Short mmCIF file of C-alpha atoms in Angstrom, two decimals:
data_model
loop_
_atom_site.label_atom_id
_atom_site.label_comp_id
_atom_site.label_asym_id
_atom_site.label_seq_id
_atom_site.Cartn_x
_atom_site.Cartn_y
_atom_site.Cartn_z
CA UNK Z 6 96.26 100.25 123.66
CA UNK Z 7 94.42 99.71 126.97
CA UNK Z 8 93.67 96.06 126.19
CA UNK Z 9 97.33 95.43 125.42
CA UNK Z 10 98.31 96.97 128.74
CA UNK Z 11 95.90 94.82 130.71
CA UNK Z 12 95.94 91.53 128.81
CA UNK Z 13 99.36 91.75 127.25
CA UNK Z 14 101.12 91.30 123.92
CA UNK Z 15 103.09 88.26 122.77
CA UNK Z 16 105.74 88.72 120.08
CA UNK Z 17 106.92 85.50 118.45
CA UNK Z 18 110.18 86.28 116.68
CA UNK Z 19 111.73 89.67 117.39
CA UNK Z 20 114.50 90.51 114.94
CA UNK Z 21 115.42 93.92 113.58
CA UNK Z 22 111.93 94.90 112.49
CA UNK Z 23 110.17 93.44 115.54
CA UNK Z 24 112.61 95.22 117.82
CA UNK Z 25 112.04 98.52 115.98
CA UNK Z 26 108.30 98.11 116.49
CA UNK Z 27 108.71 97.18 120.14
CA UNK Z 28 110.93 100.20 120.79
CA UNK Z 29 108.22 102.43 119.33
CA UNK Z 30 105.50 100.83 121.43
CA UNK Z 31 107.51 101.11 124.63
CA UNK Z 32 108.26 104.75 123.82
CA UNK Z 33 104.49 105.32 123.39
CA UNK Z 34 103.76 104.05 126.88
CA UNK Z 35 103.36 100.27 126.64
CA UNK Z 36 104.88 98.80 129.79
CA UNK Z 37 107.58 96.14 129.30
CA UNK Z 38 105.72 93.99 131.84
CA UNK Z 39 102.83 93.77 129.34
CA UNK Z 40 105.06 92.22 126.67
CA UNK Z 41 106.24 88.65 126.21
CA UNK Z 42 108.89 87.95 123.58
CA UNK Z 43 109.50 84.45 122.28
CA UNK Z 44 112.95 84.41 120.69
CA UNK Z 45 115.45 81.51 120.88
CA UNK Z 46 118.39 83.93 120.72
CA UNK Z 47 117.21 87.25 122.20
CA UNK Z 48 119.36 90.26 121.39
CA UNK Z 49 121.35 92.08 124.02
CA UNK Z 50 118.82 94.91 123.81
CA UNK Z 51 115.88 92.58 124.52
CA UNK Z 52 117.71 91.11 127.48
CA UNK Z 53 118.39 94.63 128.78
CA UNK Z 54 114.73 95.74 128.86
CA UNK Z 55 113.74 95.56 132.49
CA UNK Z 56 110.38 93.91 133.11
CA UNK Z 57 110.13 92.28 129.67
CA UNK Z 58 109.09 88.64 129.81
CA UNK Z 59 111.30 86.37 127.69
CA UNK Z 60 110.53 82.90 126.32
CA UNK Z 61 107.62 82.03 128.63
CA UNK Z 62 104.16 81.87 127.08
CA UNK Z 63 101.38 83.37 129.22
CA UNK Z 64 98.80 81.03 130.71
CA UNK Z 65 95.83 83.20 129.72
CA UNK Z 66 94.99 84.50 126.22
CA UNK Z 67 96.78 87.79 125.50
CA UNK Z 68 95.16 90.68 123.67
CA UNK Z 69 97.43 90.13 120.68
CA UNK Z 70 100.00 87.73 119.28
CA UNK Z 71 102.37 89.19 116.68
CA UNK Z 72 104.00 86.59 114.45
CA UNK Z 73 107.36 87.83 113.19
CA UNK Z 74 109.33 84.68 112.41
CA UNK Z 75 110.57 83.80 108.92
CA UNK Z 76 107.92 82.19 106.68
CA UNK Z 77 109.76 78.86 106.54
CA UNK Z 78 109.72 78.66 110.36
CA UNK Z 79 106.05 79.64 110.72
CA UNK Z 80 104.64 76.07 110.46
CA UNK Z 81 106.80 75.10 113.46
CA UNK Z 82 105.48 77.89 115.70
CA UNK Z 83 101.80 77.63 114.89
CA UNK Z 84 101.14 74.74 117.32
CA UNK Z 85 102.63 76.86 120.14
CA UNK Z 86 100.23 79.77 119.54
CA UNK Z 87 97.16 77.76 118.51
CA UNK Z 88 96.18 77.59 122.21
CA UNK Z 89 95.09 81.23 121.86
CA UNK Z 90 92.86 80.61 118.82
CA UNK Z 91 89.11 81.08 118.88
CA UNK Z 92 88.45 84.80 119.11
CA UNK Z 93 89.80 86.23 122.37
CA UNK Z 94 93.21 87.00 120.87
CA UNK Z 95 93.97 89.09 117.78
CA UNK Z 96 96.78 87.72 115.61
CA UNK Z 97 99.00 90.05 113.59
CA UNK Z 98 101.43 88.51 111.11
CA UNK Z 99 104.27 90.39 109.44
CA UNK Z 100 105.70 87.31 107.69
CA UNK Z 101 106.03 87.59 103.91
CA UNK Z 102 104.33 85.29 101.46
CA UNK Z 103 101.99 83.29 103.70
CA UNK Z 104 98.28 83.85 102.90
CA UNK Z 105 95.48 84.25 105.40
CA UNK Z 106 94.31 80.74 104.53
CA UNK Z 107 97.55 79.32 105.97
CA UNK Z 108 96.84 80.86 109.38
CA UNK Z 109 93.16 80.00 109.34
CA UNK Z 110 94.06 76.35 108.72
CA UNK Z 111 95.96 76.38 112.03
CA UNK Z 112 93.88 78.85 114.06
CA UNK Z 113 90.39 78.55 112.59
CA UNK Z 114 88.38 81.09 110.62
CA UNK Z 115 86.82 82.51 113.83
CA UNK Z 116 90.22 83.78 115.01
CA UNK Z 117 90.71 87.46 114.09
CA UNK Z 118 93.85 87.90 112.00
CA UNK Z 119 95.50 90.85 110.31
CA UNK Z 120 98.12 90.20 107.66
CA UNK Z 121 100.71 92.96 107.25
CA UNK Z 122 103.40 93.59 104.66
CA UNK Z 123 106.02 96.01 106.05
CA UNK Z 124 109.27 96.84 104.26
CA UNK Z 125 112.85 97.08 105.45
CA UNK Z 126 112.94 100.89 106.05
CA UNK Z 127 110.56 100.10 108.93
CA UNK Z 128 113.69 99.19 110.87
CA UNK Z 129 114.56 102.92 110.97
CA UNK Z 130 111.00 104.19 111.32
CA UNK Z 131 110.67 105.13 107.63
CA UNK Z 132 108.73 102.14 106.34
CA UNK Z 133 105.34 101.67 104.83
CA UNK Z 134 103.09 98.74 105.70
CA UNK Z 135 99.99 97.40 103.98
CA UNK Z 136 97.38 95.58 106.07
CA UNK Z 137 94.34 93.43 105.41
CA UNK Z 138 92.17 91.46 107.82
CA UNK Z 139 90.36 88.15 107.60
CA UNK Z 140 86.60 87.83 108.02
CA UNK Z 141 86.84 87.68 111.81
CA UNK Z 142 88.88 90.89 112.14
CA UNK Z 143 86.69 93.93 112.74
CA UNK Z 144 87.32 97.66 112.36
CA UNK Z 145 88.68 97.94 115.90
CA UNK Z 146 91.22 95.18 115.16
CA UNK Z 147 92.41 96.98 112.02
CA UNK Z 148 92.54 100.31 113.90
CA UNK Z 149 94.73 98.76 116.60
CA UNK Z 150 97.12 97.21 114.06
CA UNK Z 151 97.31 100.49 112.16
CA UNK Z 152 98.23 102.37 115.33
CA UNK Z 153 100.86 99.80 116.28
CA UNK Z 154 102.44 99.59 112.83
CA UNK Z 155 102.42 103.37 112.64
CA UNK Z 156 105.32 103.25 115.10
CA UNK Z 157 107.62 102.28 112.20
CA UNK Z 158 106.18 104.34 109.35
CA UNK Z 159 103.09 104.82 107.24
CA UNK Z 160 100.23 102.32 106.98
CA UNK Z 161 97.76 101.67 104.15
CA UNK Z 162 94.72 99.39 104.15
CA UNK Z 163 94.07 97.06 101.23
CA UNK Z 164 90.65 96.35 99.75
CA UNK Z 165 91.44 92.64 99.75
CA UNK Z 166 94.24 90.10 100.12
CA UNK Z 167 94.41 89.76 96.32
CA UNK Z 168 96.31 93.08 96.30
CA UNK Z 169 99.05 91.79 98.61
CA UNK Z 170 101.29 90.38 95.85
CA UNK Z 171 101.29 93.76 94.11
CA UNK Z 172 102.18 95.46 97.40
CA UNK Z 173 105.01 92.98 97.91
CA UNK Z 174 106.30 93.69 94.40
CA UNK Z 175 106.17 97.48 94.82
CA UNK Z 176 106.95 98.38 98.45
CA UNK Z 177 108.06 95.04 99.90
CA UNK Z 178 110.74 94.39 97.29
CA UNK Z 179 110.99 98.04 96.26
CA UNK Z 180 113.91 98.91 98.56
CA UNK Z 181 116.02 96.34 96.68
CA UNK Z 182 115.24 98.12 93.40
CA UNK Z 183 116.24 101.45 94.93
CA UNK Z 184 119.46 100.00 96.37
CA UNK Z 185 120.28 98.71 92.89
CA UNK Z 186 119.60 102.18 91.47
CA UNK Z 187 122.09 103.66 93.95
CA UNK Z 188 124.57 100.94 93.09
CA UNK Z 189 124.33 101.49 89.32
CA UNK Z 190 124.22 105.30 89.53
CA UNK Z 191 127.44 105.23 91.57
CA UNK Z 192 129.02 102.83 89.10
CA UNK Z 193 128.10 105.17 86.21
CA UNK Z 194 129.72 108.08 88.04
CA UNK Z 195 132.84 106.04 88.71
CA UNK Z 196 132.99 105.06 85.02
CA UNK Z 197 133.09 108.78 84.18
CA UNK Z 198 136.09 109.42 86.42
CA UNK Z 199 134.75 110.02 89.92
CA UNK Z 200 136.47 108.27 92.85
CA UNK Z 201 134.41 105.25 93.93
CA UNK Z 202 133.71 106.54 97.45
CA UNK Z 203 132.66 109.96 96.16
CA UNK Z 204 130.40 108.47 93.47
CA UNK Z 205 128.68 106.29 96.07
CA UNK Z 206 128.25 109.20 98.47
CA UNK Z 207 126.73 111.34 95.71
CA UNK Z 208 124.38 108.55 94.60
CA UNK Z 209 123.18 107.71 98.12
CA UNK Z 210 122.54 111.34 99.06
CA UNK Z 211 120.82 112.08 95.76
CA UNK Z 212 118.41 109.14 95.94
CA UNK Z 213 117.75 109.69 99.65
CA UNK Z 214 117.20 113.41 99.23
CA UNK Z 215 114.99 113.06 96.16
CA UNK Z 216 112.87 110.43 97.93
CA UNK Z 217 112.42 112.68 100.96
CA UNK Z 218 111.51 115.63 98.73
CA UNK Z 219 108.95 113.54 96.83
CA UNK Z 220 107.34 112.47 100.13
CA UNK Z 221 107.26 115.93 101.66
CA UNK Z 222 106.23 117.91 98.59
CA UNK Z 223 102.62 118.52 97.55
CA UNK Z 224 103.71 118.17 93.93
CA UNK Z 225 103.49 114.98 91.92
CA UNK Z 226 106.79 113.22 91.10
CA UNK Z 227 106.19 114.06 87.43
CA UNK Z 228 105.92 117.75 88.34
CA UNK Z 229 109.09 117.62 90.41
CA UNK Z 230 110.87 115.95 87.48
CA UNK Z 231 109.78 118.74 85.13
CA UNK Z 232 111.06 121.33 87.62
CA UNK Z 233 114.55 119.83 87.45
CA UNK Z 234 114.55 119.46 83.67
CA UNK Z 235 115.52 122.45 81.54
CA UNK Z 236 114.29 122.22 77.94
CA UNK Z 237 117.13 121.06 75.71
CA UNK Z 238 119.51 120.72 78.66
CA UNK Z 239 121.64 117.90 80.02
CA UNK Z 240 118.95 116.41 82.27
CA UNK Z 241 116.51 116.32 79.34
CA UNK Z 242 119.09 114.47 77.26
CA UNK Z 243 119.58 111.85 79.98
CA UNK Z 244 115.82 111.47 80.42
CA UNK Z 245 115.44 110.68 76.72
CA UNK Z 246 117.34 107.49 77.49
CA UNK Z 247 115.59 106.72 80.78
CA UNK Z 248 112.09 107.43 79.42
CA UNK Z 249 112.47 105.48 76.18
CA UNK Z 250 109.19 103.65 75.55
CA UNK Z 251 110.95 100.35 74.79
CA UNK Z 252 114.07 100.30 76.95
CA UNK Z 253 113.54 102.95 79.63
CA UNK Z 254 112.58 102.82 83.29
CA UNK Z 255 108.82 102.47 82.79
CA UNK Z 256 108.77 99.24 80.73
CA UNK Z 257 111.69 97.82 82.71
CA UNK Z 258 110.01 98.36 86.10
CA UNK Z 259 106.68 97.05 84.82
CA UNK Z 260 108.45 93.85 83.77
CA UNK Z 261 110.28 93.64 87.11
CA UNK Z 262 107.07 94.07 89.14
CA UNK Z 263 105.24 91.52 86.99
CA UNK Z 264 108.13 89.02 87.39
CA UNK Z 265 107.93 89.53 91.16
CA UNK Z 266 104.17 88.86 91.19
CA UNK Z 267 104.54 85.82 88.93
CA UNK Z 268 107.06 84.34 91.33
CA UNK Z 269 104.80 85.03 94.32
CA UNK Z 270 101.98 83.21 92.57
CA UNK Z 271 104.26 80.25 91.77
CA UNK Z 272 105.42 79.99 95.40
CA UNK Z 273 101.83 80.05 96.65
CA UNK Z 274 100.88 76.94 94.62
#
């Protein structure tokens, strides 16, 4: 991150996720004096970081500009950062939904840009982010973005931007599906006589623990499932319902992911 230390980093929009990233970068040795944050309403934490530059764009091109504002606000901020277009500054965007073509229209195709799709667990350092660069972004640019985004979780590289809608449907929106699973599992337990608070505690711990086990184990999720399922037992009986070819999890989630992608394609028109 030598170039960031010498030429600086500008963060435009620094909410929960941006702050989580910044905390990781500062912990890894990036000096606050190398960072400029543009945020109309900076958090108390941002204001407390000694040496951090707030709401004052640098006069010279920084090493990187990270765009973290909401997609609907992005058109308003592009004129403010377009002064750094042309190739000296790498742009990293973590805004959902906006294609590379949107940024190139404002910054030019010669400006290196990396588009990233993080998810909400990034706010606690347990996220996963997919990245893809435009034609002007080289391997060093992608390496830098991967190192930076690694501060909030895992990072994967896409073969092309055409995969981004699928990523958004699986990992970007995926936490909402999991939260709904927790919600409905707790409701099912409550319907069978458990106190509401106990049912919710059991559901949250079960989903969280199973997810951690799946990540840390060398076994496939299907193998872990078989380990928990005794032949002819209660789990097997429940899985008959959940794995039904017509009404079970698999066809339901396929339809949900496809609906997500269809909507992304509609919004991009």
